[in-house]
Amino acid sequence: MKLVFILGDQLSHTLSSLKGCDAEHDLIFMCEVNEEATYVKHHKKKIAFVFSAMRHFAEELKQKGFQVEYIKLDDNGNTNSFSGELKRALEKYKPESVILTEPSEYRVLKEVEGLQKDLDIPVDMRPDDRFLATKEEFAKWAQGRKELRMEYFYREMRKKYNILMDGDSPQGGNWNYDSENRKPLKERLNVPDTYKGQVDDITREVLDLVADKFYDHFGDLEPFFFAVTRDQALYALDKFIDERLCFFGDYQDAMVQGEPWMYHSHLSLYINIGLLNAMECIEKAEAAYKQNAAPLNAVEGFIRQILGWREYIRGIYWLKMPEYETENFFGADRELPWFFWDAHTQMNCLRQCITETKENAYAHHIQRLMVIGNFALITGLSPEEVNEWYMIVYADAYQWVELPNVTGMILFADGGVLGSKPYASSGSYINKMSDYCKSCRYKVSKKNGPEACPFNYLYWDFLIRNHDKLKNNHRLGMIYSTLHKMDKEKVEAIKEDAERFFRALENGEKV
Ligand code: FAD
Ligand code: DLZ
Ligand code: SF4
């Protein structure tokens, strides 16, 4: 008998470890463990989502005729760690070997490898073929390149899978249609609601468990509306393709107060956990283009996120771990402000994005990048604390995707492996792409003084503070030449405003 160990983000019926599984003789093993729910104190909605999706998946496997041992969190004897539970299962069933699809995170991979040595049992660790580029393929692409830019990797992936191709050329003549994308939401559009599922008995039991055991974790547990089965996730995918994809490109960067979902897909949590397959999302979007149901700028933009960014991010993670975890190019060490947890800040953009994160365990990319991330970058927050926060608060967070996005994309803490320049910006970008500034206590048009938008002076202060590290970055040449032309009084005013802001933060005042 073989034991197939399935982890909580491996809920795919086509998983490599399930290939060849013998329903009569083999045993599928899954376990809920406290260690996974608390190594960072995940958002309550995320834990409920993972446990409910795991329980539904186990039921589906049983209905298909497989033998499944499923350990619930509050089952008697649960040792609450993967190692402890696997050891118990091995003692109980004495299988001849363990089959496992490789864990998505370095931490868990090392734990399983350690266990394999300790227990001296053959482990058949199979590649995770749900990803579209293998680790080896990415490493080969990266080898010898001066710069690892996503755009070039993405073109290789388009060719490899023949997606949006016209022979050897990209559909429509361009690889990328971003110049047609990223409009602010001017007129009030009727943004459709996101997928909202019913709570069934399995989910109800999980919600009660999470409310009881993880009451002190961040975030609102209810209302709970995520899809927790493959059928529900497929419905959510179709809903996106039918209702939102056509505007995905146009409003990809737009932020509107009271509209957390915009025209994004809200599929990352389902893809990351295995309920949806990345390629089926890409194929459905391409089919919508072929049927004239969505324009090329929207479809290409969406496909680039999955076939390009998602795979590239995972490639960087495995290329750079474990060193990537401790990168800190700027030597940033400021503590995370308390308002990251309770949204009590007068900066309306941050208040809106953090409140929505707390309610939904979701914020869209530009909120994560240009509002929260931008603030973390220009105020010099500690990469360790920022990474922990992002791992906690989003339902789609796993280290393989969270870490490169935070350390590389927002904090530039890797010194430019992932991005060619830091994504720092003043309040004018937020004002252009959102309606947040209209209801803010600060004035985005003011550059200095207590009424000024803090992003305005913190942006310049960041460039001044990190001059030595950034002065040779050719993409910042124009900005530094503007800075060098600024008169002394202006530079002093920027520094004084930033100092006052940091002092207020340190004193726990509401900024
Ligand atoms: P859409 O805007 O609809 O995009 C479609 C899909 O493309 C997503 O579902 C996702 O699978 C993929 N995608 C888009 N951008 C990225 C990216 N930069 N990296 C990887 N995949 C991408 N994504 C996560 O899945 N988990 C995380 O923990 C995570 N942390 C992030 C932290 C920061 C600081 C930033 C800037 C981005 C982070 N992202 C993360 C990437 C991106 O913001 C989310 O994937 C996206 O917001 C999820 O919402 P959506 O499904 O509506 O995405
Ligand atoms: C995120 C998560 C949580 C909260 N709990 C569990 C769990 O109890 N059991 C489980 O198998 N997986 C869980 N997960 C997902 C894992 O963290 C994820 O599968 C690994 O980190 C992948 O390396
Ligand atoms: Fe944010 Fe500044 Fe606009 Fe206020 S004025 S919402 S702080 S960008």
Coordinates of C-alpha atoms and ligand atoms in Angstrom, one line a residue:
M1 CA 0.0 0.0 0.0
K2 CA 1.2 3.5 -0.8
L3 CA 0.3 6.6 1.1
V4 CA -0.5 9.7 -1.0
F5 CA 0.0 12.8 1.1
I6 CA -2.0 15.8 -0.2
L7 CA -1.2 19.3 1.1
G8 CA -3.8 22.0 1.6
D9 CA -2.9 23.9 -1.6
Q10 CA -2.9 20.8 -3.8
L11 CA -6.7 20.4 -4.2
S12 CA -6.6 19.3 -7.9
H13 CA -8.1 16.0 -9.1
T14 CA -5.4 15.9 -11.8
L15 CA -2.5 16.4 -9.2
S16 CA 0.7 14.5 -10.1
S17 CA 0.7 12.5 -6.8
L18 CA -2.8 11.1 -7.6
K19 CA -1.7 9.7 -11.0
G20 CA -1.9 6.0 -10.9
C21 CA -3.4 6.0 -7.4
D22 CA -5.0 2.6 -6.8
A23 CA -8.4 3.2 -5.2
E24 CA -8.5 -0.3 -3.7
H25 CA -5.0 -0.5 -2.1
D26 CA -3.6 3.0 -1.7
L27 CA -4.5 5.6 1.0
I28 CA -4.9 9.3 0.5
F29 CA -3.9 11.3 3.6
M30 CA -4.8 14.9 4.4
C31 CA -4.5 16.8 7.7
E32 CA -5.5 20.1 9.2
V33 CA -2.6 21.2 11.5
N34 CA -2.3 24.2 13.8
E35 CA 1.3 24.8 12.8
E36 CA 0.2 25.7 9.2
A37 CA -2.6 28.0 10.5
T38 CA -0.3 29.8 13.0
Y39 CA 3.3 30.0 11.7
V40 CA 2.0 33.4 10.7
K41 CA -1.5 34.3 12.1
H42 CA -3.4 34.0 8.8
H43 CA -6.6 36.0 8.2
K44 CA -9.6 34.1 9.6
K45 CA -11.2 34.0 6.1
K46 CA -8.1 32.4 4.7
I47 CA -8.0 29.6 7.2
A48 CA -11.7 28.9 6.8
F49 CA -11.3 28.9 3.0
V50 CA -8.4 26.4 3.1
F51 CA -10.0 24.0 5.7
S52 CA -13.4 24.1 3.9
A53 CA -11.9 23.5 0.5
M54 CA -9.8 20.7 1.9
R55 CA -12.8 19.0 3.5
H56 CA -14.9 19.3 0.3
F57 CA -12.0 17.9 -1.7
A58 CA -11.6 14.9 0.6
E59 CA -15.4 14.2 0.3
E60 CA -15.1 14.3 -3.5
L61 CA -12.2 11.9 -3.5
K62 CA -14.3 9.5 -1.3
Q63 CA -17.2 9.8 -3.6
K64 CA -14.8 8.8 -6.5
G65 CA -14.1 5.6 -4.5
F66 CA -10.7 6.5 -3.0
Q67 CA -9.8 5.6 0.6
V68 CA -9.1 8.8 2.4
E69 CA -7.8 9.5 5.9
Y70 CA -8.7 13.1 6.8
I71 CA -7.5 14.5 10.1
K72 CA -9.5 17.5 11.4
L73 CA -7.9 20.2 13.5
D74 CA -9.8 19.2 16.7
D75 CA -9.5 15.4 16.2
N76 CA -8.1 13.5 19.2
G77 CA -4.4 12.9 19.0
N78 CA -3.7 15.5 16.3
T79 CA -0.1 16.5 16.8
N80 CA -0.7 19.7 14.8
S81 CA 2.3 19.5 12.5
F82 CA 2.8 17.9 9.1
S83 CA 5.8 15.9 10.4
G84 CA 3.8 14.7 13.5
E85 CA 0.8 13.7 11.5
L86 CA 2.7 12.0 8.7
K87 CA 4.7 10.0 11.3
R88 CA 1.4 8.9 13.0
A89 CA 0.0 7.8 9.7
L90 CA 3.1 5.9 8.8
E91 CA 3.0 4.1 12.1
K92 CA -0.7 3.3 11.8
Y93 CA -0.7 2.1 8.1
K94 CA 2.9 1.0 7.5
P95 CA 2.8 1.9 3.8
E96 CA 5.6 0.8 1.5
S97 CA 6.2 4.4 0.3
V98 CA 4.9 7.9 0.4
I99 CA 3.8 9.8 -2.8
L100 CA 3.8 13.6 -2.7
T101 CA 3.6 16.4 -5.2
E102 CA 6.4 18.7 -4.3
P103 CA 5.3 21.4 -1.8
S104 CA 4.9 24.9 -3.2
E105 CA 7.0 26.5 -0.4
Y106 CA 10.6 26.1 0.5
R107 CA 9.8 25.8 4.2
V108 CA 7.5 22.8 3.7
L109 CA 9.9 21.2 1.1
K110 CA 12.7 21.2 3.6
E111 CA 10.4 19.8 6.3
V112 CA 9.4 16.8 4.1
E113 CA 13.0 16.3 2.9
G114 CA 14.2 16.2 6.6
L115 CA 11.4 13.7 7.4
Q116 CA 12.4 11.5 4.5
K117 CA 15.9 11.2 5.9
D118 CA 14.7 10.7 9.5
L119 CA 12.1 8.0 8.8
D120 CA 14.1 6.2 6.1
I121 CA 11.0 5.6 4.0
P122 CA 11.0 6.0 0.2
V123 CA 9.3 9.2 -0.9
D124 CA 8.3 9.6 -4.5
M125 CA 8.3 13.4 -4.8
R126 CA 6.7 14.4 -8.1
P127 CA 6.9 17.8 -9.9
D128 CA 4.0 20.1 -9.6
D129 CA 2.8 20.1 -13.2
R130 CA 0.1 22.6 -12.5
F131 CA 2.7 25.3 -13.1
L132 CA 3.4 26.1 -16.7
A133 CA 7.2 26.5 -16.5
T134 CA 9.4 24.0 -14.5
K135 CA 11.9 25.3 -12.0
E136 CA 14.7 23.9 -14.3
E137 CA 13.2 25.6 -17.4
F138 CA 13.1 29.0 -15.6
A139 CA 16.7 28.6 -14.3
K140 CA 17.8 27.8 -17.8
W141 CA 16.1 30.9 -19.2
A142 CA 17.6 33.0 -16.4
Q143 CA 21.2 31.7 -16.8
G144 CA 23.6 34.2 -18.2
R145 CA 21.1 37.0 -18.5
K146 CA 22.0 40.4 -17.1
E147 CA 18.4 41.3 -16.3
L148 CA 15.6 38.9 -15.6
R149 CA 12.7 40.9 -17.1
M150 CA 9.2 39.4 -17.1
E151 CA 8.3 40.6 -20.5
Y152 CA 10.9 38.4 -22.3
F153 CA 10.1 35.3 -20.2
Y154 CA 6.4 35.9 -21.0
R155 CA 7.1 35.9 -24.8
E156 CA 8.8 32.5 -24.5
M157 CA 5.8 31.2 -22.6
R158 CA 3.4 32.5 -25.3
K159 CA 5.4 30.7 -27.9
K160 CA 5.7 27.5 -25.8
Y161 CA 2.0 27.2 -25.4
N162 CA 0.9 28.8 -28.6
I163 CA -1.3 31.3 -26.8
L164 CA -2.5 34.4 -28.7
M165 CA -0.1 33.6 -31.5
D166 CA -0.5 34.1 -35.2
G167 CA 2.2 31.7 -36.5
D168 CA 5.5 33.0 -35.0
S169 CA 4.0 36.5 -34.3
P170 CA 1.8 37.7 -31.5
Q171 CA -1.9 38.2 -32.3
G172 CA -2.6 41.8 -33.4
G173 CA 1.1 42.5 -34.0
N174 CA 2.2 43.4 -30.4
W175 CA 3.2 41.3 -27.4
N176 CA 1.7 43.7 -24.9
Y177 CA -1.3 46.1 -25.1
D178 CA -0.7 48.0 -21.9
S179 CA -0.6 51.3 -23.7
E180 CA -4.4 50.9 -24.3
N181 CA -5.0 49.8 -20.7
R182 CA -5.0 51.4 -17.3
K183 CA -7.6 54.1 -17.5
P184 CA -9.0 55.8 -14.4
L185 CA -12.7 54.9 -13.9
K186 CA -14.2 58.2 -15.0
E187 CA -17.9 57.6 -15.3
R188 CA -19.7 55.5 -12.7
L189 CA -19.9 52.0 -14.2
N190 CA -22.1 49.3 -12.8
V191 CA -19.3 47.0 -11.5
P192 CA -20.7 43.5 -11.2
D193 CA -20.5 41.8 -7.8
T194 CA -17.9 39.1 -7.2
Y195 CA -18.9 35.4 -6.9
K196 CA -20.7 34.9 -3.7
G197 CA -21.3 31.3 -2.6
Q198 CA -23.7 29.8 0.0
V199 CA -22.4 28.5 3.3
D200 CA -23.2 24.7 3.4
D201 CA -22.9 22.4 6.5
I202 CA -19.2 21.6 5.9
T203 CA -18.3 25.3 5.7
R204 CA -20.6 26.2 8.7
E205 CA -18.7 23.6 10.8
V206 CA -15.3 25.1 9.7
L207 CA -16.5 28.7 10.4
D208 CA -17.4 27.7 13.9
L209 CA -14.1 26.1 14.4
V210 CA -12.2 29.1 13.1
A211 CA -14.2 31.5 15.2
D212 CA -13.4 29.4 18.3
K213 CA -9.7 28.6 17.7
F214 CA -8.4 31.6 15.8
Y215 CA -10.5 34.4 17.3
D216 CA -7.4 36.6 17.8
H217 CA -6.3 36.4 14.2
F218 CA -6.7 39.4 11.8
G219 CA -9.7 40.0 9.7
D220 CA -13.5 39.4 9.4
L221 CA -14.6 35.8 9.2
E222 CA -18.1 36.5 8.0
P223 CA -19.7 37.1 5.7
F224 CA -18.0 34.1 4.1
F225 CA -18.6 33.8 0.3
F226 CA -15.6 32.2 -1.3
A227 CA -16.0 29.2 -3.6
V228 CA -14.8 26.0 -1.8
T229 CA -15.3 23.3 -4.5
R230 CA -14.0 23.0 -8.0
D231 CA -17.5 23.3 -9.5
Q232 CA -18.1 26.6 -7.6
A233 CA -14.6 27.9 -8.6
L234 CA -15.4 27.0 -12.3
Y235 CA -18.6 29.0 -11.9
A236 CA -16.6 31.9 -10.6
L237 CA -14.2 31.7 -13.6
D238 CA -17.1 31.7 -16.1
K239 CA -18.7 34.6 -14.2
F240 CA -15.4 36.6 -14.6
I241 CA -15.1 35.7 -18.3
D242 CA -18.8 36.7 -19.0
E243 CA -19.1 39.8 -16.8
R244 CA -15.7 41.4 -16.2
L245 CA -13.0 40.3 -18.7
C246 CA -14.0 42.8 -21.4
F247 CA -13.1 45.7 -19.0
F248 CA -10.1 44.0 -17.3
G249 CA -7.5 45.9 -19.3
D250 CA -9.2 49.3 -19.3
Y251 CA -9.6 49.5 -15.5
Q252 CA -6.8 47.3 -14.3
D253 CA -5.2 50.1 -12.3
A254 CA -8.3 52.0 -11.3
M255 CA -9.4 52.3 -7.7
V256 CA -12.8 53.4 -6.6
Q257 CA -14.0 54.0 -3.0
G258 CA -16.5 51.3 -2.0
E259 CA -15.7 49.1 -5.0
P260 CA -13.2 46.4 -3.8
W261 CA -13.6 44.0 -6.7
M262 CA -13.5 46.3 -9.8
Y263 CA -12.9 44.3 -13.1
H264 CA -10.3 41.9 -11.6
S265 CA -10.9 38.2 -11.7
H266 CA -10.6 37.3 -7.9
L267 CA -9.3 33.9 -9.0
S268 CA -5.8 33.9 -7.5
L269 CA -7.0 32.1 -4.3
Y270 CA -8.7 29.3 -6.4
I271 CA -5.7 28.9 -8.7
N272 CA -3.2 28.9 -5.9
I273 CA -5.1 26.2 -3.9
G274 CA -5.7 24.0 -7.0
L275 CA -9.4 24.4 -7.5
L276 CA -8.7 26.0 -10.8
N277 CA -5.9 25.2 -13.2
A278 CA -3.9 28.1 -14.6
M279 CA -4.1 26.9 -18.2
E280 CA -7.8 26.5 -18.2
C281 CA -8.2 30.2 -17.1
I282 CA -5.9 31.2 -20.0
E283 CA -7.7 29.1 -22.5
K284 CA -11.1 30.4 -21.5
A285 CA -9.9 34.0 -21.9
E286 CA -8.4 33.2 -25.3
A287 CA -11.6 31.6 -26.4
A288 CA -13.5 34.7 -25.4
Y289 CA -11.2 36.8 -27.7
K290 CA -11.7 34.3 -30.5
Q291 CA -15.5 34.6 -30.1
N292 CA -15.3 38.4 -30.1
A293 CA -16.6 38.4 -26.5
A294 CA -13.7 40.4 -25.2
P295 CA -11.1 42.8 -26.8
L296 CA -7.5 41.9 -27.3
N297 CA -6.1 44.5 -24.8
A298 CA -8.2 42.9 -22.0
V299 CA -7.5 39.3 -22.9
E300 CA -3.8 39.8 -23.5
G301 CA -3.5 41.7 -20.2
F302 CA -5.3 39.0 -18.3
I303 CA -3.3 36.2 -19.9
R304 CA 0.0 38.1 -19.2
Q305 CA -0.8 38.1 -15.5
I306 CA -1.1 34.3 -15.3
L307 CA 1.2 33.0 -18.1
G308 CA 3.7 35.8 -17.5
W309 CA 3.7 37.3 -14.0
R310 CA 2.5 34.2 -12.0
E311 CA 5.1 31.9 -13.6
Y312 CA 7.9 34.4 -13.5
I313 CA 7.3 35.2 -9.8
R314 CA 7.4 31.5 -9.0
G315 CA 10.6 31.1 -11.1
I316 CA 12.3 33.9 -9.2
Y317 CA 11.3 32.4 -5.9
W318 CA 12.9 29.0 -6.5
L319 CA 15.9 30.6 -8.2
K320 CA 16.7 32.8 -5.2
M321 CA 15.6 30.9 -2.1
P322 CA 16.6 30.7 0.7
E323 CA 18.7 33.9 0.5
Y324 CA 15.6 35.8 -0.9
E325 CA 14.0 35.6 2.6
T326 CA 16.5 37.9 4.2
E327 CA 17.1 40.5 1.4
N328 CA 17.2 44.1 2.6
F329 CA 18.9 46.3 0.0
F330 CA 18.0 49.6 1.7
G331 CA 18.7 48.3 5.2
A332 CA 15.1 49.3 6.1
D333 CA 14.1 48.7 9.7
R334 CA 11.0 50.8 10.6
E335 CA 8.3 48.9 12.5
L336 CA 5.0 48.3 10.8
P337 CA 2.6 51.0 11.9
W338 CA -0.4 49.8 14.0
F339 CA -2.9 51.1 11.4
F340 CA -1.9 48.2 9.1
W341 CA -4.1 46.1 11.5
D342 CA -6.9 48.4 12.4
A343 CA -7.0 50.9 9.4
H344 CA -7.0 53.9 11.8
T345 CA -5.3 56.4 9.7
Q346 CA -6.3 59.7 8.2
M347 CA -4.7 58.8 4.9
N348 CA -7.9 57.8 3.1
C349 CA -6.2 55.6 0.4
L350 CA -4.6 53.4 3.0
R351 CA -7.7 53.4 5.2
Q352 CA -9.8 52.1 2.2
C353 CA -7.3 49.5 1.1
I354 CA -6.6 48.1 4.6
T355 CA -10.4 48.1 5.5
E356 CA -11.2 46.1 2.4
T357 CA -8.3 43.8 3.1
K358 CA -9.7 43.2 6.6
E359 CA -13.2 42.5 5.3
N360 CA -12.4 40.4 2.2
A361 CA -8.9 39.0 2.6
Y362 CA -8.5 40.6 -0.8
A363 CA -7.2 43.8 -2.3
H364 CA -6.5 44.1 -6.0
H365 CA -3.0 44.4 -7.4
I366 CA -2.7 48.2 -7.6
Q367 CA -4.0 48.6 -4.0
R368 CA -1.3 46.1 -2.9
L369 CA 1.4 47.7 -5.0
M370 CA 0.8 51.4 -5.4
V371 CA -1.0 52.3 -2.1
I372 CA 0.1 49.9 0.7
G373 CA 3.3 48.7 -1.0
N374 CA 4.3 52.2 -2.0
F375 CA 3.8 53.4 1.5
A376 CA 5.9 50.5 2.9
L377 CA 8.7 51.3 0.5
I378 CA 8.9 55.1 0.9
T379 CA 8.7 55.0 4.7
G380 CA 11.4 52.2 4.9
L381 CA 9.4 49.6 6.7
S382 CA 11.2 46.4 7.7
P383 CA 11.0 43.8 4.9
E384 CA 10.6 41.1 7.4
E385 CA 7.5 42.7 9.0
V386 CA 6.0 43.7 5.6
N387 CA 6.4 40.2 4.3
E388 CA 4.7 38.8 7.4
W389 CA 1.8 41.2 7.0
Y390 CA 1.2 40.3 3.4
M391 CA 1.4 36.6 4.2
I392 CA -1.2 37.0 6.9
V393 CA -3.8 39.2 5.3
Y394 CA -4.6 37.8 1.8
A395 CA -6.5 34.6 1.1
D396 CA -4.2 33.9 -1.9
A397 CA -0.9 34.2 0.0
Y398 CA 1.7 31.5 -0.1
Q399 CA 5.4 32.3 0.3
W400 CA 6.3 31.3 -3.3
V401 CA 4.1 34.2 -4.6
E402 CA 4.0 36.6 -1.7
L403 CA 7.7 36.9 -1.1
P404 CA 8.9 38.0 -4.6
N405 CA 6.0 40.4 -4.9
V406 CA 6.9 42.0 -1.6
T407 CA 10.7 41.7 -1.4
G408 CA 11.2 42.2 -5.1
M409 CA 8.2 44.1 -6.5
I410 CA 7.2 46.6 -3.8
L411 CA 10.3 47.0 -1.5
F412 CA 13.1 46.6 -4.1
A413 CA 14.8 44.8 -1.2
D414 CA 16.5 42.5 -3.7
G415 CA 18.3 45.5 -5.2
G416 CA 16.8 45.1 -8.7
V417 CA 16.6 41.3 -9.4
L418 CA 12.8 41.5 -10.1
G419 CA 12.2 45.2 -11.0
S420 CA 14.4 47.7 -12.8
K421 CA 13.5 50.5 -10.4
P422 CA 11.6 50.9 -7.2
Y423 CA 7.8 51.5 -7.6
A424 CA 7.9 54.7 -5.6
S425 CA 5.4 57.4 -6.3
S426 CA 3.9 60.6 -4.8
G427 CA 0.2 61.2 -4.1
S428 CA -0.4 62.3 -7.7
Y429 CA -0.4 58.7 -9.1
I430 CA -3.0 57.7 -6.4
N431 CA -5.1 60.8 -7.3
K432 CA -4.9 60.0 -11.0
M433 CA -6.0 56.4 -10.6
S434 CA -8.6 56.7 -7.8
D435 CA -11.2 58.9 -6.2
Y436 CA -9.6 58.4 -2.7
C437 CA -8.1 61.9 -2.5
K438 CA -11.5 63.6 -2.7
S439 CA -12.4 62.4 0.8
C440 CA -9.0 62.6 2.4
R441 CA -8.1 64.9 5.3
Y442 CA -4.8 65.6 3.5
K443 CA -4.5 67.7 0.3
V444 CA -2.9 65.9 -2.6
S445 CA -2.2 69.2 -4.3
K446 CA -0.1 70.4 -1.3
K447 CA 3.5 69.4 -1.3
N448 CA 4.7 70.5 2.1
G449 CA 3.3 71.3 5.6
P450 CA 0.9 69.5 7.9
E451 CA -2.0 69.6 5.4
A452 CA 0.1 68.1 2.5
C453 CA -0.4 64.6 1.3
P454 CA 2.3 62.5 3.2
F455 CA 3.0 60.5 0.0
N456 CA 4.2 63.8 -1.6
Y457 CA 7.1 64.6 0.8
L458 CA 7.8 60.9 1.8
Y459 CA 8.4 60.1 -1.9
W460 CA 11.2 62.7 -2.2
D461 CA 12.5 61.9 1.3
F462 CA 12.9 58.3 0.2
L463 CA 14.9 59.4 -2.9
I464 CA 17.1 61.7 -0.7
R465 CA 17.7 59.1 2.0
N466 CA 18.6 56.4 -0.5
H467 CA 20.6 58.6 -2.9
D468 CA 23.8 56.6 -2.7
K469 CA 22.0 53.3 -3.4
L470 CA 19.9 54.6 -6.3
K471 CA 22.0 57.4 -8.0
N472 CA 23.3 55.0 -10.6
N473 CA 20.0 53.6 -11.6
H474 CA 19.5 54.8 -15.1
R475 CA 15.7 54.7 -14.9
L476 CA 15.8 57.2 -12.0
G477 CA 18.2 59.7 -13.9
M478 CA 15.5 62.2 -14.7
I479 CA 14.0 62.2 -11.2
Y480 CA 17.4 62.7 -9.6
S481 CA 18.2 65.5 -11.9
T482 CA 14.9 67.2 -10.8
L483 CA 15.9 66.6 -7.2
H484 CA 19.4 68.1 -7.8
K485 CA 17.7 71.2 -9.3
M486 CA 15.5 71.7 -6.2
D487 CA 16.4 74.7 -4.1
K488 CA 17.8 74.1 -0.6
E489 CA 14.7 75.4 1.3
K490 CA 12.5 72.9 -0.6
V491 CA 14.8 70.0 0.2
E492 CA 14.9 71.1 3.9
A493 CA 11.1 71.4 4.0
I494 CA 10.8 67.8 2.6
K495 CA 13.1 66.5 5.2
E496 CA 11.4 68.3 8.1
D497 CA 7.9 67.1 7.0
A498 CA 9.2 63.5 6.7
E499 CA 10.8 63.8 10.2
R500 CA 7.6 65.1 11.7
F501 CA 5.6 62.3 10.1
F502 CA 8.0 59.6 11.3
R503 CA 8.0 61.1 14.8
A504 CA 4.2 61.0 14.9
L505 CA 4.3 57.4 13.7
E506 CA 6.8 56.5 16.5
N507 CA 4.7 58.2 19.1
G508 CA 1.7 56.2 18.0
E509 CA -0.2 59.3 16.9
K510 CA -2.9 58.9 14.3
V511 CA -1.3 60.0 11.0
Ligands
FAD1 P1 -6.2 39.6 -11.4 O1 -5.9 41.0 -11.5 O2 -7.6 39.2 -12.0 O3 -5.1 38.8 -12.2 C1 -5.3 37.6 -12.8 C2 -4.4 36.5 -12.2 O4 -3.0 36.8 -12.5 C3 -4.4 36.5 -10.7 O5 -5.5 35.7 -10.2 C4 -3.0 35.8 -10.4 O6 -3.1 34.4 -10.5 C5 -2.2 36.3 -11.5 N1 -1.3 37.4 -11.1 C6 -1.4 38.7 -11.4 N2 -0.4 39.4 -10.9 C7 0.4 38.6 -10.3 C8 1.7 38.7 -9.6 N3 2.3 39.9 -9.5 N4 2.2 37.6 -9.1 C9 1.6 36.4 -9.2 N5 0.4 36.2 -9.9 C10 -0.1 37.3 -10.4 N6 -0.7 37.1 -5.6 C11 -1.0 36.0 -5.0 O7 -1.6 35.1 -5.7 N7 -0.6 35.7 -3.7 C12 0.0 36.7 -3.0 O8 0.3 36.4 -1.8 C13 0.2 37.9 -3.6 N8 0.9 38.9 -2.9 C14 1.1 40.1 -3.5 C15 1.7 41.1 -2.8 C16 2.0 42.3 -3.3 C17 2.8 43.3 -2.6 C18 1.7 42.5 -4.7 C19 2.0 43.8 -5.3 C20 1.1 41.6 -5.4 C21 0.8 40.3 -4.8 N9 0.1 39.3 -5.6 C22 -0.1 38.1 -5.0 C23 -0.1 39.5 -7.0 C24 -1.5 40.1 -7.3 O9 -1.7 41.3 -6.7 C25 -2.6 39.1 -7.0 O10 -2.4 37.9 -7.7 C26 -4.0 39.6 -7.5 O11 -4.2 40.9 -6.9 C27 -5.1 38.6 -7.2 O12 -6.3 39.1 -7.5 P2 -7.1 38.7 -8.8 O13 -7.2 37.2 -8.8 O14 -8.3 39.5 -8.9 O15 -6.1 39.1 -10.0
DLZ2 C1 -2.6 27.6 4.4 C2 -2.8 26.3 5.1 C3 -3.4 26.3 6.3 C4 -3.9 27.5 7.0 N1 -3.6 25.1 7.0 C5 -3.3 24.0 6.3 C6 -3.5 22.7 7.0 O1 -3.9 22.6 8.1 N2 -3.1 21.6 6.3 C7 -2.6 21.6 5.1 O2 -2.3 20.6 4.5 N3 -2.3 22.8 4.5 C8 -2.7 24.0 5.1 N4 -2.5 25.2 4.5 C9 -1.8 25.2 3.2 C10 -0.3 24.9 3.3 O3 0.3 26.0 4.1 C11 0.4 24.7 2.0 O4 -0.1 23.6 1.4 C12 1.9 24.5 2.1 O5 2.4 25.6 2.7 C13 2.5 24.3 0.8 O6 3.9 24.4 0.9
SF4_3 FE1 -3.8 59.1 0.0 FE2 -2.6 61.5 -0.2 FE3 -4.7 61.0 -1.6 FE4 -4.9 61.3 1.0 S1 -4.3 62.8 -0.4 S2 -5.9 59.7 -0.3 S3 -3.0 60.3 1.7 S4 -2.8 60.0 -1.8

